[in-house]
Amino acid sequence: CGMIAGQLALADALIIGNCTNQVKFSELTIDMFRMLQALEREPINLAPQIGKGGPQETTEKHSKRENPHKYLMYKPTFSQLYTFLSASFKELPANAVLLIYLSATGVFPTVRSDFEGPYDFGGVMTNNNRDGSNVDGVQKRNQSFKEMHCLHPGDIYPFTRKPLFLIVDSSNSIAYKNFTNLFGQPLVCLLSPTAYPKGIQDQSQRGSLFTLFLYNPLMAFVFMCRLTNMRKALWDQCQEYLRRMNIEIVQLLTQTRTIDQAFLQFFGDDFLRL
């Protein structure tokens, strides 16, 4: 039988949003809201249970840990984002994981460089403010100019000194494709697709399909099939099929010898299984 390596647990999550024209509630885009819900669990009543559950049921409920601490950042500047990243990294306990979720408009390189390093593939734009400087003039004079509030893969490298789980939902998620693991710590990067199949319309202003799958796979399937109504009994039946499928997937993943060990190290945490 398979075995899940490591005892890592998700401690902190930075949820960052800056998608152009996406529906939002106050300072929360729909993608940010969905990821927030994906990393939440309903509070459990830990009062002593009397009945057939008995002490064993109470013990099982006690074993369920608290929700991870979350930083919600809408359109953060580079300095704001780095401040919160550094603070979270500093307080991260042993065997704990930092999750970074980026839902932002892609920034693409304007000039192809002879040396393609971690700052030459672009990244994601966390804030559109150009601080009132003459950026356009500087950009025309200097081809190596880069956006101040673009988060490049190289900006995150220092934080891979501890276990890191990175999710990038962006039109330029491919910039993080060759994310280098410099320190040998557990590292996983989940990247959204950058193109949609012909039969699926891009409706990212109503939320990303990639994030919707992370939040609720069945809802994403329903959306792709363009179903607007479904009987509750059918919904519940589909949820049961999905639950069985997830059990089979877990068994396959934990028994295989070819999967990257980083996935198995994170797999012991129910939040990181998403």
PDB file of C-alpha atoms in Angstrom:
ATOM      1  CA  CYS A   1       0.000   0.000   0.000  1.00  0.00           C
ATOM      2  CA  GLY A   2       1.058   3.589  -0.565  1.00  0.00           C
ATOM      3  CA  MET A   3       2.594   5.923   1.891  1.00  0.00           C
ATOM      4  CA  ILE A   4       2.379   9.687   2.320  1.00  0.00           C
ATOM      5  CA  ALA A   5       5.773  11.196   3.077  1.00  0.00           C
ATOM      6  CA  GLY A   6       6.330  14.032   5.489  1.00  0.00           C
ATOM      7  CA  GLN A   7       4.214  15.709   8.147  1.00  0.00           C
ATOM      8  CA  LEU A   8       3.876  19.136   6.556  1.00  0.00           C
ATOM      9  CA  ALA A   9       0.896  21.323   7.422  1.00  0.00           C
ATOM     10  CA  LEU A  10      -0.363  24.504   5.804  1.00  0.00           C
ATOM     11  CA  ALA A  11       0.094  27.399   8.245  1.00  0.00           C
ATOM     12  CA  ASP A  12      -0.191  30.634   6.225  1.00  0.00           C
ATOM     13  CA  ALA A  13      -1.728  31.565   2.890  1.00  0.00           C
ATOM     14  CA  LEU A  14      -1.275  34.779   0.939  1.00  0.00           C
ATOM     15  CA  ILE A  15      -4.232  35.295  -1.399  1.00  0.00           C
ATOM     16  CA  ILE A  16      -3.383  38.012  -3.924  1.00  0.00           C
ATOM     17  CA  GLY A  17      -5.742  39.412  -6.554  1.00  0.00           C
ATOM     18  CA  ASN A  18      -5.420  41.936  -9.358  1.00  0.00           C
ATOM     19  CA  CYS A  19      -7.385  40.702 -12.374  1.00  0.00           C
ATOM     20  CA  THR A  20      -8.535  43.360 -14.822  1.00  0.00           C
ATOM     21  CA  ASN A  21     -12.339  43.777 -14.973  1.00  0.00           C
ATOM     22  CA  GLN A  22     -13.050  40.779 -12.734  1.00  0.00           C
ATOM     23  CA  VAL A  23     -16.168  40.852 -10.583  1.00  0.00           C
ATOM     24  CA  LYS A  24     -15.331  41.801  -7.011  1.00  0.00           C
ATOM     25  CA  PHE A  25     -16.977  42.386  -3.649  1.00  0.00           C
ATOM     26  CA  SER A  26     -15.440  45.379  -1.921  1.00  0.00           C
ATOM     27  CA  GLU A  27     -11.702  44.522  -1.870  1.00  0.00           C
ATOM     28  CA  LEU A  28     -12.176  40.867  -2.791  1.00  0.00           C
ATOM     29  CA  THR A  29     -12.296  39.518  -6.356  1.00  0.00           C
ATOM     30  CA  ILE A  30     -14.379  36.426  -7.062  1.00  0.00           C
ATOM     31  CA  ASP A  31     -11.187  34.375  -7.533  1.00  0.00           C
ATOM     32  CA  MET A  32      -9.892  35.544  -4.152  1.00  0.00           C
ATOM     33  CA  PHE A  33     -13.234  34.697  -2.546  1.00  0.00           C
ATOM     34  CA  ARG A  34     -13.258  31.198  -4.019  1.00  0.00           C
ATOM     35  CA  MET A  35      -9.702  30.479  -2.899  1.00  0.00           C
ATOM     36  CA  LEU A  36     -10.541  31.810   0.558  1.00  0.00           C
ATOM     37  CA  GLN A  37     -13.446  29.335   0.732  1.00  0.00           C
ATOM     38  CA  ALA A  38     -11.272  26.489  -0.558  1.00  0.00           C
ATOM     39  CA  LEU A  39      -8.936  27.042   2.406  1.00  0.00           C
ATOM     40  CA  GLU A  40     -11.719  27.179   5.013  1.00  0.00           C
ATOM     41  CA  ARG A  41     -13.366  24.405   6.986  1.00  0.00           C
ATOM     42  CA  GLU A  42     -16.582  24.717   8.958  1.00  0.00           C
ATOM     43  CA  PRO A  43     -16.008  25.066  12.718  1.00  0.00           C
ATOM     44  CA  ILE A  44     -16.472  21.787  14.560  1.00  0.00           C
ATOM     45  CA  ASN A  45     -18.415  21.446  17.791  1.00  0.00           C
ATOM     46  CA  LEU A  46     -15.939  19.949  20.235  1.00  0.00           C
ATOM     47  CA  ALA A  47     -18.425  19.528  23.080  1.00  0.00           C
ATOM     48  CA  PRO A  48     -18.562  15.995  24.551  1.00  0.00           C
ATOM     49  CA  GLN A  49     -20.847  13.780  22.517  1.00  0.00           C
ATOM     50  CA  ILE A  50     -23.315  11.438  24.159  1.00  0.00           C
ATOM     51  CA  GLY A  51     -24.577   8.604  22.053  1.00  0.00           C
ATOM     52  CA  LYS A  52     -23.275   6.101  19.602  1.00  0.00           C
ATOM     53  CA  GLY A  53     -20.385   8.368  18.584  1.00  0.00           C
ATOM     54  CA  GLY A  54     -18.960   8.292  22.102  1.00  0.00           C
ATOM     55  CA  PRO A  55     -15.463   9.378  23.088  1.00  0.00           C
ATOM     56  CA  GLN A  56     -13.943   8.137  19.830  1.00  0.00           C
ATOM     57  CA  GLU A  57     -15.980  10.620  17.791  1.00  0.00           C
ATOM     58  CA  THR A  58     -14.950  13.461  20.087  1.00  0.00           C
ATOM     59  CA  THR A  59     -11.287  12.473  19.764  1.00  0.00           C
ATOM     60  CA  GLU A  60     -11.544  12.446  15.961  1.00  0.00           C
ATOM     61  CA  LYS A  61     -13.028  15.924  15.976  1.00  0.00           C
ATOM     62  CA  HIS A  62     -10.280  17.171  18.291  1.00  0.00           C
ATOM     63  CA  SER A  63      -7.716  15.870  15.814  1.00  0.00           C
ATOM     64  CA  LYS A  64      -8.958  18.275  13.152  1.00  0.00           C
ATOM     65  CA  ARG A  65      -6.768  21.349  13.222  1.00  0.00           C
ATOM     66  CA  GLU A  66      -7.611  25.009  12.790  1.00  0.00           C
ATOM     67  CA  ASN A  67      -7.909  26.801   9.484  1.00  0.00           C
ATOM     68  CA  PRO A  68      -4.663  28.302   8.158  1.00  0.00           C
ATOM     69  CA  HIS A  69      -4.029  31.995   8.703  1.00  0.00           C
ATOM     70  CA  LYS A  70      -4.812  33.986   5.557  1.00  0.00           C
ATOM     71  CA  TYR A  71      -3.634  37.353   4.240  1.00  0.00           C
ATOM     72  CA  LEU A  72      -6.063  38.821   1.688  1.00  0.00           C
ATOM     73  CA  MET A  73      -4.291  41.305  -0.553  1.00  0.00           C
ATOM     74  CA  TYR A  74      -6.145  43.164  -3.304  1.00  0.00           C
ATOM     75  CA  LYS A  75      -3.878  45.100  -5.662  1.00  0.00           C
ATOM     76  CA  PRO A  76      -0.887  45.189  -3.287  1.00  0.00           C
ATOM     77  CA  THR A  77       2.166  47.193  -4.244  1.00  0.00           C
ATOM     78  CA  PHE A  78       5.453  45.312  -4.463  1.00  0.00           C
ATOM     79  CA  SER A  79       6.593  46.708  -1.105  1.00  0.00           C
ATOM     80  CA  GLN A  80       3.307  45.759   0.603  1.00  0.00           C
ATOM     81  CA  LEU A  81       3.421  42.262  -0.816  1.00  0.00           C
ATOM     82  CA  TYR A  82       7.068  41.734   0.167  1.00  0.00           C
ATOM     83  CA  THR A  83       6.385  43.037   3.674  1.00  0.00           C
ATOM     84  CA  PHE A  84       3.602  40.502   4.250  1.00  0.00           C
ATOM     85  CA  LEU A  85       5.567  37.725   2.581  1.00  0.00           C
ATOM     86  CA  SER A  86       8.567  38.389   4.808  1.00  0.00           C
ATOM     87  CA  ALA A  87       6.445  38.557   7.971  1.00  0.00           C
ATOM     88  CA  SER A  88       4.691  35.294   7.168  1.00  0.00           C
ATOM     89  CA  PHE A  89       7.978  33.607   6.262  1.00  0.00           C
ATOM     90  CA  LYS A  90       9.606  34.784   9.493  1.00  0.00           C
ATOM     91  CA  GLU A  91       6.830  33.383  11.709  1.00  0.00           C
ATOM     92  CA  LEU A  92       6.460  30.090   9.861  1.00  0.00           C
ATOM     93  CA  PRO A  93       6.990  27.239  12.350  1.00  0.00           C
ATOM     94  CA  ALA A  94       8.889  24.023  11.684  1.00  0.00           C
ATOM     95  CA  ASN A  95       7.215  21.593   9.245  1.00  0.00           C
ATOM     96  CA  ALA A  96       4.805  24.341   8.188  1.00  0.00           C
ATOM     97  CA  VAL A  97       3.947  25.384   4.629  1.00  0.00           C
ATOM     98  CA  LEU A  98       3.452  28.826   3.132  1.00  0.00           C
ATOM     99  CA  LEU A  99       0.923  29.001   0.292  1.00  0.00           C
ATOM    100  CA  ILE A 100       0.995  31.860  -2.227  1.00  0.00           C
ATOM    101  CA  TYR A 101      -2.015  32.239  -4.506  1.00  0.00           C
ATOM    102  CA  LEU A 102      -1.645  34.727  -7.363  1.00  0.00           C
ATOM    103  CA  SER A 103      -4.673  35.716  -9.423  1.00  0.00           C
ATOM    104  CA  ALA A 104      -3.464  38.600 -11.539  1.00  0.00           C
ATOM    105  CA  THR A 105      -3.051  39.963 -15.035  1.00  0.00           C
ATOM    106  CA  GLY A 106       0.045  38.695 -16.820  1.00  0.00           C
ATOM    107  CA  VAL A 107       3.051  40.887 -17.622  1.00  0.00           C
ATOM    108  CA  PHE A 108       4.939  39.705 -20.691  1.00  0.00           C
ATOM    109  CA  PRO A 109       8.551  40.505 -21.605  1.00  0.00           C
ATOM    110  CA  THR A 110       8.855  43.237 -24.233  1.00  0.00           C
ATOM    111  CA  VAL A 111      12.291  42.195 -25.463  1.00  0.00           C
ATOM    112  CA  ARG A 112      13.760  38.721 -25.775  1.00  0.00           C
ATOM    113  CA  SER A 113      16.936  38.461 -23.713  1.00  0.00           C
ATOM    114  CA  ASP A 114      20.051  36.505 -24.649  1.00  0.00           C
ATOM    115  CA  PHE A 115      20.115  35.238 -21.064  1.00  0.00           C
ATOM    116  CA  GLU A 116      16.742  33.947 -19.923  1.00  0.00           C
ATOM    117  CA  GLY A 117      16.824  34.204 -16.155  1.00  0.00           C
ATOM    118  CA  PRO A 118      14.093  34.406 -13.513  1.00  0.00           C
ATOM    119  CA  TYR A 119      13.372  38.041 -14.425  1.00  0.00           C
ATOM    120  CA  ASP A 120      13.239  37.638 -18.200  1.00  0.00           C
ATOM    121  CA  PHE A 121       9.911  35.798 -18.631  1.00  0.00           C
ATOM    122  CA  GLY A 122       7.693  38.490 -17.127  1.00  0.00           C
ATOM    123  CA  GLY A 123       5.337  37.626 -14.307  1.00  0.00           C
ATOM    124  CA  VAL A 124       2.061  38.910 -12.872  1.00  0.00           C
ATOM    125  CA  MET A 125       1.015  42.482 -12.148  1.00  0.00           C
ATOM    126  CA  THR A 126      -0.057  42.903  -8.512  1.00  0.00           C
ATOM    127  CA  ASN A 127      -0.779  46.636  -8.775  1.00  0.00           C
ATOM    128  CA  ASN A 128      -1.347  48.918 -11.773  1.00  0.00           C
ATOM    129  CA  ASN A 129      -0.211  52.129 -10.067  1.00  0.00           C
ATOM    130  CA  ARG A 130       2.881  53.613 -11.653  1.00  0.00           C
ATOM    131  CA  ASP A 131       3.488  56.063  -8.797  1.00  0.00           C
ATOM    132  CA  GLY A 132       3.122  59.104 -11.041  1.00  0.00           C
ATOM    133  CA  SER A 133       6.599  58.739 -12.551  1.00  0.00           C
ATOM    134  CA  ASN A 134       7.428  59.150 -16.235  1.00  0.00           C
ATOM    135  CA  VAL A 135       7.345  55.410 -16.844  1.00  0.00           C
ATOM    136  CA  ASP A 136       6.402  55.595 -20.514  1.00  0.00           C
ATOM    137  CA  GLY A 137       9.349  57.873 -21.275  1.00  0.00           C
ATOM    138  CA  VAL A 138      11.772  55.679 -19.363  1.00  0.00           C
ATOM    139  CA  GLN A 139      10.410  52.561 -21.066  1.00  0.00           C
ATOM    140  CA  LYS A 140      10.994  54.034 -24.526  1.00  0.00           C
ATOM    141  CA  ARG A 141      14.580  54.971 -23.671  1.00  0.00           C
ATOM    142  CA  ASN A 142      15.443  51.744 -21.864  1.00  0.00           C
ATOM    143  CA  GLN A 143      14.437  48.430 -23.421  1.00  0.00           C
ATOM    144  CA  SER A 144      15.390  46.540 -20.265  1.00  0.00           C
ATOM    145  CA  PHE A 145      12.734  48.450 -18.274  1.00  0.00           C
ATOM    146  CA  LYS A 146      10.501  46.261 -16.077  1.00  0.00           C
ATOM    147  CA  GLU A 147       7.238  47.106 -14.316  1.00  0.00           C
ATOM    148  CA  MET A 148       7.750  48.051 -10.677  1.00  0.00           C
ATOM    149  CA  HIS A 149       4.815  46.025  -9.344  1.00  0.00           C
ATOM    150  CA  CYS A 150       5.332  42.951 -11.500  1.00  0.00           C
ATOM    151  CA  LEU A 151       6.025  39.885  -9.370  1.00  0.00           C
ATOM    152  CA  HIS A 152       8.673  37.834 -11.169  1.00  0.00           C
ATOM    153  CA  PRO A 153       9.543  34.203 -10.369  1.00  0.00           C
ATOM    154  CA  GLY A 154      12.902  35.411  -9.056  1.00  0.00           C
ATOM    155  CA  ASP A 155      11.152  37.607  -6.481  1.00  0.00           C
ATOM    156  CA  ILE A 156       9.842  34.468  -4.765  1.00  0.00           C
ATOM    157  CA  TYR A 157      13.115  32.503  -4.794  1.00  0.00           C
ATOM    158  CA  PRO A 158      14.256  33.689  -1.310  1.00  0.00           C
ATOM    159  CA  PHE A 159      11.098  32.217   0.237  1.00  0.00           C
ATOM    160  CA  THR A 160      11.810  28.717  -1.069  1.00  0.00           C
ATOM    161  CA  ARG A 161      14.110  28.274   1.936  1.00  0.00           C
ATOM    162  CA  LYS A 162      10.991  26.815   3.589  1.00  0.00           C
ATOM    163  CA  PRO A 163       8.254  24.570   2.137  1.00  0.00           C
ATOM    164  CA  LEU A 164       6.293  26.553  -0.440  1.00  0.00           C
ATOM    165  CA  PHE A 165       3.081  25.831  -2.326  1.00  0.00           C
ATOM    166  CA  LEU A 166       2.593  28.263  -5.219  1.00  0.00           C
ATOM    167  CA  ILE A 167      -0.612  28.661  -7.265  1.00  0.00           C
ATOM    168  CA  VAL A 168      -0.527  31.027 -10.248  1.00  0.00           C
ATOM    169  CA  ASP A 169      -3.757  31.831 -12.106  1.00  0.00           C
ATOM    170  CA  SER A 170      -2.772  34.244 -14.863  1.00  0.00           C
ATOM    171  CA  SER A 171      -2.486  34.731 -18.597  1.00  0.00           C
ATOM    172  CA  ASN A 172       1.298  34.554 -18.052  1.00  0.00           C
ATOM    173  CA  SER A 173       1.427  31.661 -15.576  1.00  0.00           C
ATOM    174  CA  ILE A 174       3.944  30.035 -17.932  1.00  0.00           C
ATOM    175  CA  ALA A 175       6.543  32.505 -16.607  1.00  0.00           C
ATOM    176  CA  TYR A 176       6.695  30.283 -13.499  1.00  0.00           C
ATOM    177  CA  LYS A 177       7.002  27.053 -15.480  1.00  0.00           C
ATOM    178  CA  ASN A 178      10.721  26.587 -14.831  1.00  0.00           C
ATOM    179  CA  PHE A 179      10.596  27.732 -11.212  1.00  0.00           C
ATOM    180  CA  THR A 180      13.926  26.671  -9.723  1.00  0.00           C
ATOM    181  CA  ASN A 181      14.112  24.879  -6.388  1.00  0.00           C
ATOM    182  CA  LEU A 182      17.324  26.422  -5.067  1.00  0.00           C
ATOM    183  CA  PHE A 183      17.223  25.145  -1.490  1.00  0.00           C
ATOM    184  CA  GLY A 184      15.905  21.581  -1.808  1.00  0.00           C
ATOM    185  CA  GLN A 185      12.815  22.253   0.308  1.00  0.00           C
ATOM    186  CA  PRO A 186       9.405  20.826  -0.712  1.00  0.00           C
ATOM    187  CA  LEU A 187       8.057  22.951  -3.550  1.00  0.00           C
ATOM    188  CA  VAL A 188       4.992  22.643  -5.783  1.00  0.00           C
ATOM    189  CA  CYS A 189       3.803  25.093  -8.449  1.00  0.00           C
ATOM    190  CA  LEU A 190       0.239  24.767  -9.788  1.00  0.00           C
ATOM    191  CA  LEU A 191      -0.122  26.835 -12.955  1.00  0.00           C
ATOM    192  CA  SER A 192      -3.296  27.751 -14.806  1.00  0.00           C
ATOM    193  CA  PRO A 193      -3.581  27.089 -18.565  1.00  0.00           C
ATOM    194  CA  THR A 194      -2.907  30.140 -20.715  1.00  0.00           C
ATOM    195  CA  ALA A 195      -5.370  29.227 -23.482  1.00  0.00           C
ATOM    196  CA  TYR A 196      -8.943  27.953 -23.582  1.00  0.00           C
ATOM    197  CA  PRO A 197     -10.265  25.183 -25.869  1.00  0.00           C
ATOM    198  CA  LYS A 198     -12.386  26.470 -28.736  1.00  0.00           C
ATOM    199  CA  GLY A 199     -15.585  25.143 -27.195  1.00  0.00           C
ATOM    200  CA  ILE A 200     -15.075  27.012 -23.919  1.00  0.00           C
ATOM    201  CA  GLN A 201     -15.511  30.751 -23.851  1.00  0.00           C
ATOM    202  CA  ASP A 202     -13.147  32.847 -21.789  1.00  0.00           C
ATOM    203  CA  GLN A 203     -15.367  34.417 -19.142  1.00  0.00           C
ATOM    204  CA  SER A 204     -12.576  35.317 -16.751  1.00  0.00           C
ATOM    205  CA  GLN A 205     -14.387  38.506 -15.717  1.00  0.00           C
ATOM    206  CA  ARG A 206     -16.799  36.152 -13.899  1.00  0.00           C
ATOM    207  CA  GLY A 207     -13.932  34.224 -12.351  1.00  0.00           C
ATOM    208  CA  SER A 208     -11.207  31.933 -13.626  1.00  0.00           C
ATOM    209  CA  LEU A 209     -12.134  28.386 -14.634  1.00  0.00           C
ATOM    210  CA  PHE A 210      -8.875  27.119 -13.101  1.00  0.00           C
ATOM    211  CA  THR A 211      -9.667  28.594  -9.685  1.00  0.00           C
ATOM    212  CA  LEU A 212     -13.267  27.395  -9.980  1.00  0.00           C
ATOM    213  CA  PHE A 213     -11.973  23.810 -10.352  1.00  0.00           C
ATOM    214  CA  LEU A 214      -9.855  24.254  -7.219  1.00  0.00           C
ATOM    215  CA  TYR A 215     -12.835  25.672  -5.339  1.00  0.00           C
ATOM    216  CA  ASN A 216     -15.564  23.288  -6.524  1.00  0.00           C
ATOM    217  CA  PRO A 217     -14.787  20.790  -9.322  1.00  0.00           C
ATOM    218  CA  LEU A 218     -18.441  19.827  -9.839  1.00  0.00           C
ATOM    219  CA  MET A 219     -19.494  23.449 -10.232  1.00  0.00           C
ATOM    220  CA  ALA A 220     -16.717  23.879 -12.801  1.00  0.00           C
ATOM    221  CA  PHE A 221     -17.930  20.828 -14.763  1.00  0.00           C
ATOM    222  CA  VAL A 222     -21.491  22.186 -14.695  1.00  0.00           C
ATOM    223  CA  PHE A 223     -20.221  25.545 -15.938  1.00  0.00           C
ATOM    224  CA  MET A 224     -18.318  23.907 -18.808  1.00  0.00           C
ATOM    225  CA  CYS A 225     -21.442  21.976 -19.811  1.00  0.00           C
ATOM    226  CA  ARG A 226     -23.417  25.243 -19.742  1.00  0.00           C
ATOM    227  CA  LEU A 227     -26.003  23.861 -17.357  1.00  0.00           C
ATOM    228  CA  THR A 228     -27.926  26.504 -15.463  1.00  0.00           C
ATOM    229  CA  ASN A 229     -30.290  24.267 -13.465  1.00  0.00           C
ATOM    230  CA  MET A 230     -29.857  20.912 -11.773  1.00  0.00           C
ATOM    231  CA  ARG A 231     -32.075  18.916  -9.438  1.00  0.00           C
ATOM    232  CA  LYS A 232     -30.683  18.556  -5.927  1.00  0.00           C
ATOM    233  CA  ALA A 233     -30.901  14.756  -6.084  1.00  0.00           C
ATOM    234  CA  LEU A 234     -28.790  14.742  -9.252  1.00  0.00           C
ATOM    235  CA  TRP A 235     -26.314  17.200  -7.730  1.00  0.00           C
ATOM    236  CA  ASP A 236     -25.921  14.975  -4.661  1.00  0.00           C
ATOM    237  CA  GLN A 237     -25.441  11.922  -6.885  1.00  0.00           C
ATOM    238  CA  CYS A 238     -22.717  13.707  -8.863  1.00  0.00           C
ATOM    239  CA  GLN A 239     -21.032  14.758  -5.622  1.00  0.00           C
ATOM    240  CA  GLU A 240     -20.958  11.120  -4.525  1.00  0.00           C
ATOM    241  CA  TYR A 241     -19.386  10.051  -7.833  1.00  0.00           C
ATOM    242  CA  LEU A 242     -16.802  12.789  -7.414  1.00  0.00           C
ATOM    243  CA  ARG A 243     -16.055  11.672  -3.857  1.00  0.00           C
ATOM    244  CA  ARG A 244     -15.451   8.079  -5.018  1.00  0.00           C
ATOM    245  CA  MET A 245     -13.263   9.318  -7.849  1.00  0.00           C
ATOM    246  CA  ASN A 246     -11.170  11.370  -5.418  1.00  0.00           C
ATOM    247  CA  ILE A 247     -10.629   8.294  -3.242  1.00  0.00           C
ATOM    248  CA  GLU A 248      -9.352   6.359  -6.251  1.00  0.00           C
ATOM    249  CA  ILE A 249      -7.087   9.232  -7.285  1.00  0.00           C
ATOM    250  CA  VAL A 250      -5.623   9.386  -3.771  1.00  0.00           C
ATOM    251  CA  GLN A 251      -4.889   5.667  -3.851  1.00  0.00           C
ATOM    252  CA  LEU A 252      -3.197   5.921  -7.248  1.00  0.00           C
ATOM    253  CA  LEU A 253      -1.093   8.923  -6.272  1.00  0.00           C
ATOM    254  CA  THR A 254       0.087   7.483  -2.988  1.00  0.00           C
ATOM    255  CA  GLN A 255       0.983   4.117  -4.525  1.00  0.00           C
ATOM    256  CA  THR A 256       2.879   5.323  -7.564  1.00  0.00           C
ATOM    257  CA  ARG A 257       6.683   5.406  -7.555  1.00  0.00           C
ATOM    258  CA  THR A 258       7.007   7.915 -10.391  1.00  0.00           C
ATOM    259  CA  ILE A 259       5.356  10.993  -8.892  1.00  0.00           C
ATOM    260  CA  ASP A 260       7.547  13.815  -7.571  1.00  0.00           C
ATOM    261  CA  GLN A 261       8.099  13.370  -3.833  1.00  0.00           C
ATOM    262  CA  ALA A 262       7.109  16.996  -3.200  1.00  0.00           C
ATOM    263  CA  PHE A 263       3.504  16.149  -4.060  1.00  0.00           C
ATOM    264  CA  LEU A 264       3.472  13.345  -1.509  1.00  0.00           C
ATOM    265  CA  GLN A 265       5.015  15.558   1.167  1.00  0.00           C
ATOM    266  CA  PHE A 266       2.210  18.087   0.749  1.00  0.00           C
ATOM    267  CA  PHE A 267      -0.420  15.400   0.327  1.00  0.00           C
ATOM    268  CA  GLY A 268      -0.679  14.741   4.055  1.00  0.00           C
ATOM    269  CA  ASP A 269      -2.402  18.123   4.540  1.00  0.00           C
ATOM    270  CA  ASP A 270      -6.107  18.117   3.678  1.00  0.00           C
ATOM    271  CA  PHE A 271      -6.086  21.802   2.654  1.00  0.00           C
ATOM    272  CA  LEU A 272      -3.230  21.295   0.183  1.00  0.00           C
ATOM    273  CA  ARG A 273      -5.065  18.400  -1.439  1.00  0.00           C
ATOM    274  CA  LEU A 274      -7.639  21.044  -2.471  1.00  0.00           C
TER     275      LEU A 274
END
